[in-house]
Coordinates of C-alpha atoms and ligand atoms in Angstrom, one line a residue:
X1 CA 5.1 -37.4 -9.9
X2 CA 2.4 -38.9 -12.3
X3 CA -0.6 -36.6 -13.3
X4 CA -3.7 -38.3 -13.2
X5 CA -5.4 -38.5 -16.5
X6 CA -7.4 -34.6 -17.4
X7 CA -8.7 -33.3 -20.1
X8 CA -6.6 -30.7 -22.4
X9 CA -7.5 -27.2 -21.6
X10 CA -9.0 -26.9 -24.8
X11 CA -11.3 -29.6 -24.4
X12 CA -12.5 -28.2 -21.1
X13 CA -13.5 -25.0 -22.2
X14 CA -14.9 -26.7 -25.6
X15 CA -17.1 -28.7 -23.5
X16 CA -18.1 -25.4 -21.2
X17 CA -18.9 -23.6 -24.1
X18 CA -21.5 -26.0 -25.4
X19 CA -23.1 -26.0 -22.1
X20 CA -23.6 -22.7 -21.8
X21 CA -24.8 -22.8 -25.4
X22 CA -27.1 -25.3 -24.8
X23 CA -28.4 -24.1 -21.4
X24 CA -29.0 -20.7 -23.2
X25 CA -30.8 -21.9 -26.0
X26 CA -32.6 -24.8 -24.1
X27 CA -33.7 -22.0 -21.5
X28 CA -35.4 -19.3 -24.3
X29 CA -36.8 -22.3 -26.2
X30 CA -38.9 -23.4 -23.3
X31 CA -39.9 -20.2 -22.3
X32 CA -40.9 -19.0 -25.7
X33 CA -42.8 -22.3 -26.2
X34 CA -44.9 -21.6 -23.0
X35 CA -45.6 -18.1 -24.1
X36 CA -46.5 -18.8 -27.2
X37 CA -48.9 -21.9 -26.1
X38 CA -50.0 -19.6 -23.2
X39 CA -51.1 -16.8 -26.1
X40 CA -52.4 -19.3 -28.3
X41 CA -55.2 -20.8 -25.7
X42 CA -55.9 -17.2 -24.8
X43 CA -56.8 -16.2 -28.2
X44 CA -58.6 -19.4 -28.2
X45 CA -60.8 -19.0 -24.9
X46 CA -61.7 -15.5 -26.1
X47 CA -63.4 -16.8 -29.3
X48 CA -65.0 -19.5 -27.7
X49 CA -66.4 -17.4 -25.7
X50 CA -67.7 -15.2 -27.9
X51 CA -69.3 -17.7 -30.0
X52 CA -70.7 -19.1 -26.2
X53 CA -72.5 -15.2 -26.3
X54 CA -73.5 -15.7 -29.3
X55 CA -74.9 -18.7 -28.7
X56 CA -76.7 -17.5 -25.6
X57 CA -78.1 -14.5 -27.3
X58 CA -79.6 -17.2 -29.8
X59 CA -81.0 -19.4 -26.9
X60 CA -82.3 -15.9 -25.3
X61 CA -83.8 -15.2 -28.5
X62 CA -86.3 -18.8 -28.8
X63 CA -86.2 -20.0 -24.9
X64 CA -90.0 -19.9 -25.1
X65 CA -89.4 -22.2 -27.7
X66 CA -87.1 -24.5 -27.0
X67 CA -87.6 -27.5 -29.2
X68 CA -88.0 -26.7 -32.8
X69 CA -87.2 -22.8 -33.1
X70 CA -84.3 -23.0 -30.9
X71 CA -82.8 -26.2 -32.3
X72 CA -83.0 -24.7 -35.3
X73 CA -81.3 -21.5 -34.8
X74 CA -78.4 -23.8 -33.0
X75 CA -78.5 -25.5 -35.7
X76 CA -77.4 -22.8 -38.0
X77 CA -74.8 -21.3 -35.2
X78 CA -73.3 -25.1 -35.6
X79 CA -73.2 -24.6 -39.4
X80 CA -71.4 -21.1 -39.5
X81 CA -69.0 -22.0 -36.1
X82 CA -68.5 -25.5 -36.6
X83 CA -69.1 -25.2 -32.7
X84 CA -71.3 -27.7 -31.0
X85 CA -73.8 -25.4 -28.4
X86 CA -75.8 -27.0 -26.0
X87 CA -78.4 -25.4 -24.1
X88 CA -79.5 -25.8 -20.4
X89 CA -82.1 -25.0 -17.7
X90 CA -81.1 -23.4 -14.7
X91 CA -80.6 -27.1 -12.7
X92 CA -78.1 -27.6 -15.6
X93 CA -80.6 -30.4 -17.5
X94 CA -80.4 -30.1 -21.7
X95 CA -83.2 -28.7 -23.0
X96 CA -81.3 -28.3 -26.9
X97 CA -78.7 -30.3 -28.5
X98 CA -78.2 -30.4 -32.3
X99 CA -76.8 -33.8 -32.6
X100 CA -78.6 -36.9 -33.4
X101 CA -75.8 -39.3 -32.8
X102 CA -75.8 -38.9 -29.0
X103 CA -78.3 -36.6 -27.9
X104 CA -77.8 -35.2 -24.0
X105 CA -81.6 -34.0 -24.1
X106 CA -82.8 -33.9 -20.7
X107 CA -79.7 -35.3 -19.2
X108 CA -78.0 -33.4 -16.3
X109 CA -74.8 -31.7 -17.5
X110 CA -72.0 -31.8 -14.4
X111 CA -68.8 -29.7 -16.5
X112 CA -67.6 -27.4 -14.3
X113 CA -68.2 -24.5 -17.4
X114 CA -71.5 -25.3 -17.1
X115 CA -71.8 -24.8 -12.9
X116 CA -70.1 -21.5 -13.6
X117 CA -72.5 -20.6 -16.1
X118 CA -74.9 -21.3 -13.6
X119 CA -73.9 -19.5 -11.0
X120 CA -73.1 -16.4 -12.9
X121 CA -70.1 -16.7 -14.8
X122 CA -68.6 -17.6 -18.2
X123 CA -65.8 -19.8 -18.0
X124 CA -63.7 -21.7 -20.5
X125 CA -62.0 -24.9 -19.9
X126 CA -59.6 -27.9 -21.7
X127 CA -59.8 -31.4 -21.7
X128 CA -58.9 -34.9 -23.3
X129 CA -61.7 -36.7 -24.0
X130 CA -61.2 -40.7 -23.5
X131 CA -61.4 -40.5 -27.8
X132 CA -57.8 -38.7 -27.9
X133 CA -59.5 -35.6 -29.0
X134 CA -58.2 -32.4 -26.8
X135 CA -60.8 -29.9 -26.2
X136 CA -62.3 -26.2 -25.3
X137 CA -65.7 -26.0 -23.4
X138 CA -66.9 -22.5 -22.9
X139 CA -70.0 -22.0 -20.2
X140 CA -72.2 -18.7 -20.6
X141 CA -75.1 -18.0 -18.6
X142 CA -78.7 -16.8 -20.6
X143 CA -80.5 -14.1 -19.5
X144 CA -83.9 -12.9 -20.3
X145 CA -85.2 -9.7 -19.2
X146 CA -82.4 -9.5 -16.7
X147 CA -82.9 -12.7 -15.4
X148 CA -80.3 -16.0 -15.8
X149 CA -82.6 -18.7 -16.9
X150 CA -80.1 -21.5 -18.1
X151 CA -76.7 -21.5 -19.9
X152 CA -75.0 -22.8 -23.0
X153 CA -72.2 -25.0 -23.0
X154 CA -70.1 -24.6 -26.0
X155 CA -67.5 -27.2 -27.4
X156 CA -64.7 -26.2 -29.9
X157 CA -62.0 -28.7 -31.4
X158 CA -58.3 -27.8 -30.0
X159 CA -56.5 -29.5 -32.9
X160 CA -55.4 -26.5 -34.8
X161 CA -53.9 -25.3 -31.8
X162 CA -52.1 -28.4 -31.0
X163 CA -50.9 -28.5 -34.1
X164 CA -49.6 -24.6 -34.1
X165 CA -47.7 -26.0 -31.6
X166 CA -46.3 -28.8 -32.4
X167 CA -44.7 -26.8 -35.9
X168 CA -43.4 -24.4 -32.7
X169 CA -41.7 -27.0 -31.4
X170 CA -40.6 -28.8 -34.6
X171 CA -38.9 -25.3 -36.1
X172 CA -37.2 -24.3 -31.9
X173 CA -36.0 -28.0 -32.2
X174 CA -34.1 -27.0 -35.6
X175 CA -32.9 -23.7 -35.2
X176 CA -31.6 -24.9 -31.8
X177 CA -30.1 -27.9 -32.9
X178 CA -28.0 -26.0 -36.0
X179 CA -27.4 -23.2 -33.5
X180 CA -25.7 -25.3 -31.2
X181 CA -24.1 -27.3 -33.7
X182 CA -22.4 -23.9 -34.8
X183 CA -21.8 -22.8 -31.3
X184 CA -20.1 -26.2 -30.2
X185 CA -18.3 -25.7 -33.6
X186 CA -16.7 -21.9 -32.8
X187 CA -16.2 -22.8 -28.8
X188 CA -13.6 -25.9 -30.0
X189 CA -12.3 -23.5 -32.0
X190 CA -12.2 -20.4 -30.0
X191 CA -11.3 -23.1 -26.8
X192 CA -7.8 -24.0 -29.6
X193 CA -7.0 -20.8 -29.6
X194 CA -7.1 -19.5 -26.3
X195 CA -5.2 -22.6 -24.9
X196 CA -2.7 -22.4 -27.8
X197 CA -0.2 -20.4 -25.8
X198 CA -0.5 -22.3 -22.5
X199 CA 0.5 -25.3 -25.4
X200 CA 3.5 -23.1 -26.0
X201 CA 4.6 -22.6 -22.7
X202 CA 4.2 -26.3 -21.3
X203 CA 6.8 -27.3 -24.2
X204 CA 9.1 -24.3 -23.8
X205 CA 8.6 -26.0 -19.8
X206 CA 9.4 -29.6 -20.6
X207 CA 12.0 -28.1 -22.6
X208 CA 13.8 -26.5 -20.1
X209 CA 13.2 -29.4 -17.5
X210 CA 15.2 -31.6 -20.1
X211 CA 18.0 -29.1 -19.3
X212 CA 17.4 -26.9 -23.0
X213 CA 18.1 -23.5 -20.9
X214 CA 18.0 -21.7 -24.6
X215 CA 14.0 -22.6 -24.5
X216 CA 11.7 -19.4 -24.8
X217 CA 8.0 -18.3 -25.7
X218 CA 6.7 -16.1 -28.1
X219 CA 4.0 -14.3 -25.0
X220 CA 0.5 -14.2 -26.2
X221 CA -3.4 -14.6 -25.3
X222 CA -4.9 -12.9 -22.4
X223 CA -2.6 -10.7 -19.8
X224 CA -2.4 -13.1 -17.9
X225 CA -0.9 -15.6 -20.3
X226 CA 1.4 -12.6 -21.8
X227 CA 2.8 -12.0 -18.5
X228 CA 3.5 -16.2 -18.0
X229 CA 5.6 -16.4 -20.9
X230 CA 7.9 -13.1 -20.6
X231 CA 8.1 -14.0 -16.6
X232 CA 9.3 -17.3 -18.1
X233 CA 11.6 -16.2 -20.4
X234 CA 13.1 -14.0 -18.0
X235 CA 13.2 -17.0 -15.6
X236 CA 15.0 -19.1 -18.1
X237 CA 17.2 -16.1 -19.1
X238 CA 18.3 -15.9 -15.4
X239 CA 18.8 -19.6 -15.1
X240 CA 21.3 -19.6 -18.6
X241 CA 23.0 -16.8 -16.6
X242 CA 23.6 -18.3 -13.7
X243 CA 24.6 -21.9 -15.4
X244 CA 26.8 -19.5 -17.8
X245 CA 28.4 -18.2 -14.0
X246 CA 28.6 -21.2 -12.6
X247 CA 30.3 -22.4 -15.5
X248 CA 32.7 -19.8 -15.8
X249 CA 33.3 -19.9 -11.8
X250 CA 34.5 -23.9 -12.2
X251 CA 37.0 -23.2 -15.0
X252 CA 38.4 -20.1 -13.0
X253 CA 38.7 -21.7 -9.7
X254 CA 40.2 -25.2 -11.4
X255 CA 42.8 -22.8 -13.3
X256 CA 43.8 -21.0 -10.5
X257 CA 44.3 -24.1 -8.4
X258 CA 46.4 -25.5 -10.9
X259 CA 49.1 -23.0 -11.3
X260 CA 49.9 -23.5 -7.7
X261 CA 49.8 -27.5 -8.1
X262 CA 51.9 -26.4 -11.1
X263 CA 54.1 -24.5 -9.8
X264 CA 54.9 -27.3 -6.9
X265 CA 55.3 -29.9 -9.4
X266 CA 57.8 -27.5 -11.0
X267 CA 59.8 -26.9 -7.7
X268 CA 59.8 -30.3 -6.7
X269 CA 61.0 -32.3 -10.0
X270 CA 64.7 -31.3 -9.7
X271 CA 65.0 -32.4 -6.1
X272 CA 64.1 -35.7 -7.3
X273 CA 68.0 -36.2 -9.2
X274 CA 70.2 -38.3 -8.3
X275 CA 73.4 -36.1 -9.2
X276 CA 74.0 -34.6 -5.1
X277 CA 72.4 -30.8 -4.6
X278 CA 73.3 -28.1 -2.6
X279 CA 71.0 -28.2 1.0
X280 CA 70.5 -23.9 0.2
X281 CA 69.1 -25.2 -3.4
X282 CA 67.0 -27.4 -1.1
X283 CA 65.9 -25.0 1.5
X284 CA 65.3 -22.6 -1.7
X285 CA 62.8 -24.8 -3.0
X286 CA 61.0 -25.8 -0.2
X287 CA 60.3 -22.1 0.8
X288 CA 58.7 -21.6 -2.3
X289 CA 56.8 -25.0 -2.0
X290 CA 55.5 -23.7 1.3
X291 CA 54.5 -20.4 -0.5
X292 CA 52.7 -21.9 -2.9
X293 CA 51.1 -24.4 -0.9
X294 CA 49.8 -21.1 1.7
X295 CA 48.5 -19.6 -2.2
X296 CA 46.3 -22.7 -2.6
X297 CA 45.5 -22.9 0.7
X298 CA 44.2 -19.1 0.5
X299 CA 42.6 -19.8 -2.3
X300 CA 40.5 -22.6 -0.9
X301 CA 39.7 -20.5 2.3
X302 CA 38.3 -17.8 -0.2
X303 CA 36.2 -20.4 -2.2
X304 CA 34.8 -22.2 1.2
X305 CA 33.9 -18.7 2.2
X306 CA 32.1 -18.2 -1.0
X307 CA 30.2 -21.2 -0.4
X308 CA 29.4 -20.5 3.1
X309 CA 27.9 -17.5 2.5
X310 CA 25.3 -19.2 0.7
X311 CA 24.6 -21.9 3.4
X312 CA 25.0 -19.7 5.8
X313 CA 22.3 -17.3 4.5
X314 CA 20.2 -20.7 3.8
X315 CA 20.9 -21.6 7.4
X316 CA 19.9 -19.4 9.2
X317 CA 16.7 -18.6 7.4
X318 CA 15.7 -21.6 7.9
X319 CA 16.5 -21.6 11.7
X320 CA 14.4 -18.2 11.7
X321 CA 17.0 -16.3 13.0
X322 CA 16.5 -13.0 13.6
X323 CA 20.0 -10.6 13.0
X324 CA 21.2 -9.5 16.6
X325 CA 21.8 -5.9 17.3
X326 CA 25.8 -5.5 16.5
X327 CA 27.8 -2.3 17.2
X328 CA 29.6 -1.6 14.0
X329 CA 32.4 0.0 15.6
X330 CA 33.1 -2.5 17.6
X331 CA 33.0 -5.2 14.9
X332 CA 35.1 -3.1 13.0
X333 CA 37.8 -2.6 15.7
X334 CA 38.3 -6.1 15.9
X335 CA 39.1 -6.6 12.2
X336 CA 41.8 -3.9 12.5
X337 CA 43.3 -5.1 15.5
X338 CA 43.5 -8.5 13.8
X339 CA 44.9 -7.3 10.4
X340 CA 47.9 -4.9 12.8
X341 CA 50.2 -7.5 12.6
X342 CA 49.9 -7.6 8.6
X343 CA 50.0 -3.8 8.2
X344 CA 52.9 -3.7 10.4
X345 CA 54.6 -6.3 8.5
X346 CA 54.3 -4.1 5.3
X347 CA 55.0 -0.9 7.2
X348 CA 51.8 0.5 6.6
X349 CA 49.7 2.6 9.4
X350 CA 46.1 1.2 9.8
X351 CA 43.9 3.2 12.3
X352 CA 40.8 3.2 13.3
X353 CA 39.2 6.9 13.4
X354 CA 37.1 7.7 16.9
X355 CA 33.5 8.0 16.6
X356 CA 30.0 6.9 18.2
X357 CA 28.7 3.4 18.4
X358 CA 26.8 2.8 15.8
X359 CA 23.8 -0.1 16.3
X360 CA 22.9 -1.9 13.4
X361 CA 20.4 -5.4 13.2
X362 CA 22.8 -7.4 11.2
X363 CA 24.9 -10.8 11.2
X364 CA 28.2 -9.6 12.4
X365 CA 30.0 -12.7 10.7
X366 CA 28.9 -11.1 7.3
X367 CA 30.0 -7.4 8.5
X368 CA 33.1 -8.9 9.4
X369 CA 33.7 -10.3 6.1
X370 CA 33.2 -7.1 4.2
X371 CA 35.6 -5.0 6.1
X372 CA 38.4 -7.6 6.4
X373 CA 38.3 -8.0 3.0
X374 CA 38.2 -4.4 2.3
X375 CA 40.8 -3.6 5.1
X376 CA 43.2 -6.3 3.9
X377 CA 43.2 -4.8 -0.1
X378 CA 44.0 -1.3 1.7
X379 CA 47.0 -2.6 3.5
X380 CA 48.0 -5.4 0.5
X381 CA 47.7 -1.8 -2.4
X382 CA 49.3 0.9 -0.1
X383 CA 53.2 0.6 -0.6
X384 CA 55.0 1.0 2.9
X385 CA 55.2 4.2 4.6
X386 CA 51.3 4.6 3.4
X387 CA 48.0 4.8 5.5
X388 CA 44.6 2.7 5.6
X389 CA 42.2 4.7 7.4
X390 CA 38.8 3.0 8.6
X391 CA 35.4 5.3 9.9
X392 CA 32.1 4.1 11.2
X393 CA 29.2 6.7 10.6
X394 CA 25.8 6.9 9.7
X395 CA 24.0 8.5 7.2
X396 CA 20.8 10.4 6.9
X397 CA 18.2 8.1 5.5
X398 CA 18.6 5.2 7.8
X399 CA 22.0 4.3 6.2
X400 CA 25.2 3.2 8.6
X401 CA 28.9 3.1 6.3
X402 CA 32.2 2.2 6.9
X403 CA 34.8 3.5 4.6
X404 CA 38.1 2.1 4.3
X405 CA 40.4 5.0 2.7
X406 CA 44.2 3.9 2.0
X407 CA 47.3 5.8 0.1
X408 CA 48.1 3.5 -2.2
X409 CA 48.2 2.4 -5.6
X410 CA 45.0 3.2 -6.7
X411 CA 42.2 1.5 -9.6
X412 CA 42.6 2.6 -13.3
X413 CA 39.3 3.9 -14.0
X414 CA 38.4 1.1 -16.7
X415 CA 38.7 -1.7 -14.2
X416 CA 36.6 0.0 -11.4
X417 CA 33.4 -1.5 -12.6
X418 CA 35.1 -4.8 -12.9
X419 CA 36.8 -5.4 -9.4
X420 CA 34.1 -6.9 -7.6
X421 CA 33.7 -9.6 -10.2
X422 CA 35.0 -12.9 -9.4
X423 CA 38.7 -13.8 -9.7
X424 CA 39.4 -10.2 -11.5
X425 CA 42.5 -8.9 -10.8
X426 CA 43.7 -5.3 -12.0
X427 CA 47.7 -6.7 -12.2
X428 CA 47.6 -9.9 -12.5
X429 CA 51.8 -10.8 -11.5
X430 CA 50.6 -7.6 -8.8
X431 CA 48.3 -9.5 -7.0
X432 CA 49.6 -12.9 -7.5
X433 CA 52.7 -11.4 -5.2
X434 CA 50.4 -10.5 -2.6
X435 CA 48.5 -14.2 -3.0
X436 CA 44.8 -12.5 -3.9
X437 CA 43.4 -14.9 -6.3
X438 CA 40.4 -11.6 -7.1
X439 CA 37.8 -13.4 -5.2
X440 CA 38.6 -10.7 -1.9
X441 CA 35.7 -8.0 -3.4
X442 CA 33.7 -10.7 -4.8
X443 CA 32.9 -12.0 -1.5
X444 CA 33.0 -8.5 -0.1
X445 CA 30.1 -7.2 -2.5
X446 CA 28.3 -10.8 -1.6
X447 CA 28.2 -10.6 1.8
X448 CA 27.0 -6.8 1.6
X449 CA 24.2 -7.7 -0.5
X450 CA 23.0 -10.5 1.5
X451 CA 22.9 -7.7 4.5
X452 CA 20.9 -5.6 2.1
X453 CA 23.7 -3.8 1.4
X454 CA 26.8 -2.7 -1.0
X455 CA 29.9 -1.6 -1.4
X456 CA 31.1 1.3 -3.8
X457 CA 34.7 3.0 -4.3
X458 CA 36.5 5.7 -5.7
X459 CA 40.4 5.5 -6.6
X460 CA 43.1 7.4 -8.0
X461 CA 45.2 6.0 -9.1
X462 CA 48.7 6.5 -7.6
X463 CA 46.7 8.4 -4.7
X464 CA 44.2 5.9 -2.9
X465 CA 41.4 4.5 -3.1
X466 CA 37.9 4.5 -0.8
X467 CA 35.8 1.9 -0.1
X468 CA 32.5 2.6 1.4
X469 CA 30.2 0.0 2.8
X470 CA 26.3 0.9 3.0
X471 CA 23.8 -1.0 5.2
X472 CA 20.7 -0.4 6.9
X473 CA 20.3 0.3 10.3
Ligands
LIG501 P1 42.6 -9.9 -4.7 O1 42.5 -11.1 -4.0 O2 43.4 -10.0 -6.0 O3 43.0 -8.8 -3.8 P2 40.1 -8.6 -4.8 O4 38.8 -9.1 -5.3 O5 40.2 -8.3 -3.4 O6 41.2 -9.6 -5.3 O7 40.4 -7.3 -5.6 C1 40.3 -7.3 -7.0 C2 41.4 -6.4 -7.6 O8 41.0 -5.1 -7.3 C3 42.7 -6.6 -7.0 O9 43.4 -7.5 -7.8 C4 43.3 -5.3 -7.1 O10 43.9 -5.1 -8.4 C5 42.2 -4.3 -7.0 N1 42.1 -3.7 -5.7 C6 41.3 -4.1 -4.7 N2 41.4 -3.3 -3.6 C7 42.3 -2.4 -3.9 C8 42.9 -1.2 -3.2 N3 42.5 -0.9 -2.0 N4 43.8 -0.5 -3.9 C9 44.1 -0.8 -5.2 N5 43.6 -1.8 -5.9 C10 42.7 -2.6 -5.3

């Protein structure tokens, strides 16, 4: 399957780091610009005010006089404020203006300062003014003697704090900017680093799919990452073992069918002269073609069964079978009765010892497998005259066995841990008389484990051996 175009991990988080960054640092900017602005027209609202007092105290001071003496006084405010006062009656008409340029005397002032002022209350407010020029009015009302008898409107210019912040702005702007620039700078690097073992591990994975089974990882970054790469490299350690088995199990099985194919071709090349033969020499070899021929054939019964057991498993999980109840005994009783004629053959006693059923959930195909396996060893390694003993019990801890106890040969200790491996045989010219090829406990220890099971043993040699199967009830 194609993988529609993405973006390297790397990239992602480079490009999720520089939002953040920018988000972050957009966010405080803004509010510490509206803060600051917010302050600055405070602080700027307060003064106007208080020169708007000032001014009123003035126009309280000469309101009997309101053209010359008052004008005057305003006058002088104007010089030491550089704030333009106006001064009204109480309908809000000029009765004193400093300027010549435009002078409002008499006119009817409509600013909502100065209706505040008016009715009590000193206000300051900002506009534009259609010139571009941005500006504070401040409305106070003038009192005489307790009384409000007009109010001053004051003006003040608003550059300074536009300009304040506008250098606010200019130096957020910078410090942002280079802060982000660094930030953008460490997340692609930070971003390289964290994805540099996912890197790793998607070549030691591309690796591996081309069939390298030898890849690994060196684990590193975060758990999570750590635990990826060792669960890979035990994954890919599992698969080299399992190639390294199936390996080894082709070459075994192709050996041991040859030496029968072998031994065939052997039997069967001198019946091929033309100088006349003896019909015993014949009969001779064709016995021993027939033996040989029932050794392969054995030998191929033991490898389907092999490879049954794993389709079988795969079968029936996929049918969602559920294992049947099975009474052991019962299954076990059948295997003996079948392997009589065998025992008898070799002159060995097989019995079955009495007991109580014993119910186990469990595919009795597999059961059967174990204990004819382990059944037909007992009677194959006891030398006549000898007894295989079989006994169904169960255990304490949920546990049901069947032990398979015979008088024979016995297992040198050293091989005991190898006997269930495939195709090992203690005596080699031993077994090959009785036709095992070693694969008997192989698929004996198989089949247990796929009932959850397993299969242990004690010998002695020249005494016995015991075979117990475990399961779960
Ligand atoms: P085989 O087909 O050769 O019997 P198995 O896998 O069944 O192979 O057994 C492996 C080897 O273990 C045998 O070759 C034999 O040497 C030894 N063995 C198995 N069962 C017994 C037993 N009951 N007594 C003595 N030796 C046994």
């Amino acid at each position: 399957m194609r993988r529609p175009g993405r973006w390297p991990l790397a990239a992602q988080l480079a490009v999720a780091f520089a939002l953040v960054t920018v988000l972050a640092l957009g966010g405080s900017g803004t509010l510490l610009l509206y803060q600051s602005s917010a302050r600055l027209l405070a602080e700027r609202s307060e003064s106007v005010l208080a020169w708007g007092q000032a001014a009123a105290g003035l126009a309280a001071e000469y309101w009997s006089d309101p053209g010359e003496s008052l004008t005057l006084a305003l006058y002088r405010f104007h010089q030491q404020s550089g704030i333009r006062p106006v001064v009204v009656d109480r309908e809000g008409r000029v009765l004193a203006d400093i300027t010549t340029a435009t002078p409002l005397l008499g006119e009817q002032l409509t600013h909502p300062e100065v209706r505040a002022a008016l009715a009590g209350r000193a206000t300051t407010g900002t506009r534009r003014l259609p010139t571009g020029e941005w500006v504070m009015y401040g409305g106070v009302p003038v009192t005489l003697d307790g009384e409000q008898v007009g109010a001053v409107l004051v003006a003040a210019d608003m550059g300074a704090v536009r300009d304040a912040r506008r250098d606010l702005l200019r130096q957020l702007v910078w410090v942002a900017g280079g802060m982000a620039a660094v930030a953008v700078l460490l997340g692609v690097l930070l971003a390289r680093y964290l994805a540099r073992p996912l890197v790793r591990l998607r070549a030691a994975v591309t690796q591996l799919a081309r069939g390298r089974l030898d890849a690994r990882v060196v684990p590193g970054g975060s758990s999570e990452l750590w635990d990826l790469g060792l669960g890979f490299n035990r994954m890919a350690e599992e698969l080299g073992r399992l190639d390294q088995q199936r390996r080894a199990f082709v070459a075994d099985a192709s050996h041991e069918l040859r030496t029968p194919v072998a031994a065939i071709r052997a039997l069967a090349e001198p019946l091929l002269t033309d100088r006349p033969l003896d019909v015993a020499i014949y009969k001779e070899h064709l016995h021993d073609i027939v033996q040989e021929c029932d050794r392969a054939g054995r030998l191929v019964d033991s490898l389907l069964e092999l490879a049954r057991l794993d389709m079988r498993a795969e079968a029936r999980r996929q049918a969602g079978e559920d294992a049947e109840p099975v009474d052991l005994r019962v299954v076990v009783a059948e295997v003996v009765h079948a392997l009589e004629p065998l025992a008898a053959e070799r002159g060995v006693r097989l019995e079955l010892l009495p007991g109580e059923p014993v119910t186990v959930r469990a595919d009795a195909h597999l059961v059967q497998t174990v204990v004819g396996n382990l059944v037909e060893n007992g009677v194959k390694y006891t030398p006549s005259g000898g007894l295989v003993q079989v006994a169904v019990g169960t255990g304490g801890t949920g546990l049901a066995w069947i032990r398979v106890k015979d008088t024979g040969i016995g297992i040198p200790p050293e091989h005991l841990p190898h006997i269930f491996e495939r195709f090992y045989r203690v005596d080699k010219a031993r077994s090959r008389a009785t036709g095992g090829a070693g694969l008997g406990l192989a698929i004996a220890a198989e089949a247990a484990a796929r009932l959850g099971g397993r299969v242990e043993v004690e010998s002695e040699v020249g005494k016995g051996s015991a075979f117990t199967f475990t399961l779960p009830v």
